Amino acid sequence: MAAEDVLDQLRKARIVPVVRTADVELAELAVAWLAEAGFRTFEITLTIPGAVDFIRRLVDGTPYLVGAGTVMSVEDASRCLDAGARFIVSPAVVSELPPYAGAAGAATMLGAMTPTEVRAARLAGADAVKIFPASSAGGPAHIKALRAVFPDVPLVPTGGIGIADIGDYIAAGAALVGVGGKLIDEASLRDGEREKFLLVARHALASV
């Protein structure tokens, strides 16, 4: 599978859960419940202790499309790609990542907020540009403004996006959205509130 095929799958998913939990046990539970709700694409952030091994277990044991988030170096990317990650996400313009990941057939999203950063991300070879943090950057209006000058760049707003906001971001021109804490509530995971968690997850899927 080439990077463009991965990007096509991400576009079809429309929502990528950004799994960032305090420990890997909560991450495992989050993915299990999200999958039960209907999600099949996951970004596992490297801030989770044991994230790379978790990525490997997901890749080896499930049919899901799994990527790595908060990737800040080629060394990080190498470990994630070796584990089977199909897409690499960074919150910054780390210019070394796209050619490295692309050679392995993985897609890359580099982080940006301003037009200058979006341009830099694309010049570096990013398949898509993660607009982060989306909520504090101006929300859907910011995405619409960026789309006006970068109509051919797949924009992926992430950061502070509420479930009720997902449709507005898509309508503003986002190729897909990354949703973290508003979708993956750690308190619900810790307290075993499965039905509450599933309700939120299914509501998110229904919004697109």
Short mmCIF file of C-alpha atoms in Angstrom, two decimals:
data_model
loop_
_atom_site.label_atom_id
_atom_site.label_comp_id
_atom_site.label_asym_id
_atom_site.label_seq_id
_atom_site.Cartn_x
_atom_site.Cartn_y
_atom_site.Cartn_z
CA MET A 1 0.00 0.00 0.00
CA ALA A 2 1.37 3.40 -1.00
CA ALA A 3 1.05 6.65 0.93
CA GLU A 4 -1.72 7.91 -1.37
CA ASP A 5 -3.74 4.76 -0.66
CA VAL A 6 -3.37 5.34 3.07
CA LEU A 7 -4.48 8.95 2.66
CA ASP A 8 -7.50 7.76 0.68
CA GLN A 9 -8.48 5.44 3.54
CA LEU A 10 -8.07 8.28 6.02
CA ARG A 11 -10.31 10.53 3.92
CA LYS A 12 -12.97 7.83 3.86
CA ALA A 13 -12.79 7.44 7.63
CA ARG A 14 -13.42 11.20 8.10
CA ILE A 15 -12.64 10.94 11.84
CA VAL A 16 -9.40 9.66 13.31
CA PRO A 17 -9.49 9.07 17.07
CA VAL A 18 -6.32 10.47 18.62
CA VAL A 19 -5.57 8.05 21.45
CA ARG A 20 -3.60 9.85 24.15
CA THR A 21 -4.05 8.28 27.57
CA ALA A 22 -2.00 8.13 30.75
CA ASP A 23 -1.14 4.47 30.29
CA VAL A 24 -1.37 1.75 27.69
CA GLU A 25 -4.09 -0.17 29.54
CA LEU A 26 -6.45 2.77 29.11
CA ALA A 27 -5.39 3.08 25.48
CA GLU A 28 -6.21 -0.58 24.90
CA LEU A 29 -9.64 -0.12 26.45
CA ALA A 30 -10.25 3.04 24.42
CA VAL A 31 -9.48 1.28 21.14
CA ALA A 32 -11.65 -1.70 22.11
CA TRP A 33 -14.64 0.50 22.88
CA LEU A 34 -14.11 2.74 19.86
CA ALA A 35 -13.95 -0.34 17.65
CA GLU A 36 -17.17 -1.58 19.22
CA ALA A 37 -18.76 1.74 18.27
CA GLY A 38 -17.59 1.33 14.67
CA PHE A 39 -14.19 3.02 14.36
CA ARG A 40 -11.51 1.25 12.34
CA THR A 41 -8.78 3.91 12.16
CA PHE A 42 -6.63 4.97 15.12
CA GLU A 43 -3.77 7.33 15.86
CA ILE A 44 -1.72 6.11 18.82
CA THR A 45 0.38 8.91 20.28
CA LEU A 46 3.92 8.32 21.42
CA THR A 47 3.15 10.10 24.69
CA ILE A 48 1.62 6.81 25.88
CA PRO A 49 4.18 4.62 27.68
CA GLY A 50 4.65 1.51 25.56
CA ALA A 51 2.98 3.10 22.52
CA VAL A 52 5.19 1.43 19.91
CA ASP A 53 4.55 -2.06 21.27
CA PHE A 54 0.84 -1.26 21.38
CA ILE A 55 0.93 -0.19 17.73
CA ARG A 56 2.60 -3.49 16.87
CA ARG A 57 -0.05 -5.48 18.72
CA LEU A 58 -2.85 -3.64 16.94
CA VAL A 59 -1.23 -4.09 13.53
CA ASP A 60 -0.57 -7.79 14.12
CA GLY A 61 -3.89 -8.60 15.75
CA THR A 62 -6.53 -6.45 14.05
CA PRO A 63 -7.56 -5.25 10.57
CA TYR A 64 -7.48 -1.60 11.69
CA LEU A 65 -5.60 1.22 9.99
CA VAL A 66 -3.13 2.26 12.68
CA GLY A 67 -0.88 5.31 12.76
CA ALA A 68 1.51 6.97 15.17
CA GLY A 69 1.06 10.45 16.61
CA THR A 70 3.35 13.00 18.27
CA VAL A 71 6.24 11.79 16.13
CA MET A 72 9.08 14.29 16.43
CA SER A 73 12.06 12.59 14.77
CA VAL A 74 13.12 10.07 12.16
CA GLU A 75 14.18 7.80 15.02
CA ASP A 76 10.62 7.86 16.39
CA ALA A 77 9.22 7.26 12.91
CA SER A 78 11.56 4.34 12.33
CA ARG A 79 10.35 2.54 15.46
CA CYS A 80 6.71 3.16 14.54
CA LEU A 81 7.12 2.06 10.93
CA ASP A 82 8.92 -1.08 12.07
CA ALA A 83 5.89 -1.76 14.28
CA GLY A 84 3.61 -1.46 11.24
CA ALA A 85 2.24 2.09 11.50
CA ARG A 86 0.64 3.14 8.21
CA PHE A 87 0.64 6.88 8.86
CA ILE A 88 2.90 9.22 10.81
CA VAL A 89 1.59 12.38 12.47
CA SER A 90 3.67 15.21 13.92
CA PRO A 91 2.47 18.42 15.61
CA ALA A 92 5.26 20.34 13.87
CA VAL A 93 6.96 20.69 10.49
CA VAL A 94 9.59 17.98 10.86
CA SER A 95 10.85 18.05 7.28
CA GLU A 96 12.75 14.76 7.50
CA LEU A 97 9.61 12.71 8.12
CA PRO A 98 7.76 12.70 4.75
CA PRO A 99 10.55 11.26 2.58
CA TYR A 100 11.42 8.70 5.25
CA ALA A 101 7.83 7.54 5.81
CA GLY A 102 6.98 7.74 2.12
CA ALA A 103 9.80 5.34 1.29
CA ALA A 104 8.07 2.84 3.58
CA GLY A 105 4.68 3.43 1.93
CA ALA A 106 3.30 5.36 4.90
CA ALA A 107 1.46 8.68 4.76
CA THR A 108 2.65 11.71 6.71
CA MET A 109 0.76 14.57 8.34
CA LEU A 110 2.89 17.48 9.52
CA GLY A 111 1.52 20.04 11.96
CA ALA A 112 0.93 23.68 11.09
CA MET A 113 -1.21 26.64 12.08
CA THR A 114 -0.33 29.54 9.77
CA PRO A 115 -0.26 29.77 5.96
CA THR A 116 3.53 29.93 6.08
CA GLU A 117 3.65 26.69 8.08
CA VAL A 118 1.13 24.97 5.79
CA ARG A 119 3.31 25.85 2.81
CA ALA A 120 6.43 24.61 4.61
CA ALA A 121 4.72 21.32 5.45
CA ARG A 122 3.75 20.74 1.83
CA LEU A 123 7.19 21.69 0.55
CA ALA A 124 8.59 19.09 2.95
CA GLY A 125 6.39 16.50 1.26
CA ALA A 126 3.56 16.07 3.77
CA ASP A 127 0.64 14.13 2.31
CA ALA A 128 -1.73 16.11 4.54
CA VAL A 129 -1.33 19.00 6.95
CA LYS A 130 -2.50 18.71 10.53
CA ILE A 131 -3.91 22.08 11.63
CA PHE A 132 -3.05 22.17 15.31
CA PRO A 133 -4.35 23.26 17.72
CA ALA A 134 -7.49 23.74 15.64
CA SER A 135 -9.86 25.12 18.26
CA SER A 136 -7.55 27.90 19.44
CA ALA A 137 -6.41 28.68 15.88
CA GLY A 138 -9.89 29.85 14.93
CA GLY A 139 -11.97 26.71 14.51
CA PRO A 140 -13.85 25.94 11.28
CA ALA A 141 -13.47 29.56 10.11
CA HIS A 142 -9.69 29.13 10.15
CA ILE A 143 -9.96 25.95 8.07
CA LYS A 144 -12.21 27.71 5.57
CA ALA A 145 -9.72 30.58 5.27
CA LEU A 146 -6.79 28.21 4.73
CA ARG A 147 -8.75 26.24 2.14
CA ALA A 148 -9.27 29.43 0.16
CA VAL A 149 -5.52 29.76 -0.44
CA PHE A 150 -4.58 26.06 -0.29
CA PRO A 151 -7.47 24.38 -2.16
CA ASP A 152 -5.42 21.30 -3.04
CA VAL A 153 -3.94 20.66 0.41
CA PRO A 154 -5.72 18.06 2.57
CA LEU A 155 -6.23 19.81 5.91
CA VAL A 156 -6.71 17.79 9.10
CA PRO A 157 -7.82 19.95 12.04
CA THR A 158 -6.93 18.43 15.39
CA GLY A 159 -6.96 19.72 18.96
CA GLY A 160 -9.90 20.75 21.10
CA ILE A 161 -12.52 19.59 18.61
CA GLY A 162 -15.85 18.78 20.23
CA ILE A 163 -18.23 16.16 18.88
CA ALA A 164 -20.75 18.83 17.91
CA ASP A 165 -18.06 20.66 15.93
CA ILE A 166 -17.01 17.80 13.65
CA GLY A 167 -19.61 18.48 10.97
CA ASP A 168 -18.69 22.17 10.88
CA TYR A 169 -15.03 21.35 10.26
CA ILE A 170 -15.93 18.98 7.43
CA ALA A 171 -18.27 21.59 5.93
CA ALA A 172 -15.45 24.15 6.14
CA GLY A 173 -13.30 21.95 3.92
CA ALA A 174 -11.39 19.62 6.24
CA ALA A 175 -10.37 16.37 4.57
CA LEU A 176 -10.87 14.63 7.90
CA VAL A 177 -10.59 15.53 11.58
CA GLY A 178 -8.55 14.23 14.48
CA VAL A 179 -10.51 14.03 17.72
CA GLY A 180 -8.92 13.30 21.06
CA GLY A 181 -10.11 14.13 24.56
CA LYS A 182 -13.68 15.04 23.61
CA LEU A 183 -14.09 11.56 22.11
CA ILE A 184 -11.85 9.57 24.42
CA ASP A 185 -12.82 10.59 27.93
CA GLU A 186 -10.30 9.15 30.34
CA ALA A 187 -12.65 9.42 33.30
CA SER A 188 -15.20 7.23 31.50
CA LEU A 189 -12.48 4.70 30.77
CA ARG A 190 -11.24 4.64 34.37
CA ASP A 191 -14.76 4.36 35.77
CA GLY A 192 -15.81 1.65 33.34
CA GLU A 193 -18.61 3.79 31.89
CA ARG A 194 -18.82 1.82 28.67
CA GLU A 195 -22.31 2.85 27.61
CA LYS A 196 -21.55 6.54 28.12
CA PHE A 197 -18.35 6.18 26.11
CA LEU A 198 -20.10 4.28 23.30
CA LEU A 199 -22.86 6.88 23.11
CA VAL A 200 -20.34 9.65 22.50
CA ALA A 201 -18.40 7.58 19.97
CA ARG A 202 -21.51 6.66 17.99
CA HIS A 203 -22.67 10.26 18.03
CA ALA A 204 -19.31 11.26 16.55
CA LEU A 205 -19.62 8.72 13.74
CA ALA A 206 -23.17 9.83 13.02
CA SER A 207 -21.99 13.42 12.58
CA VAL A 208 -20.22 12.55 9.32
#
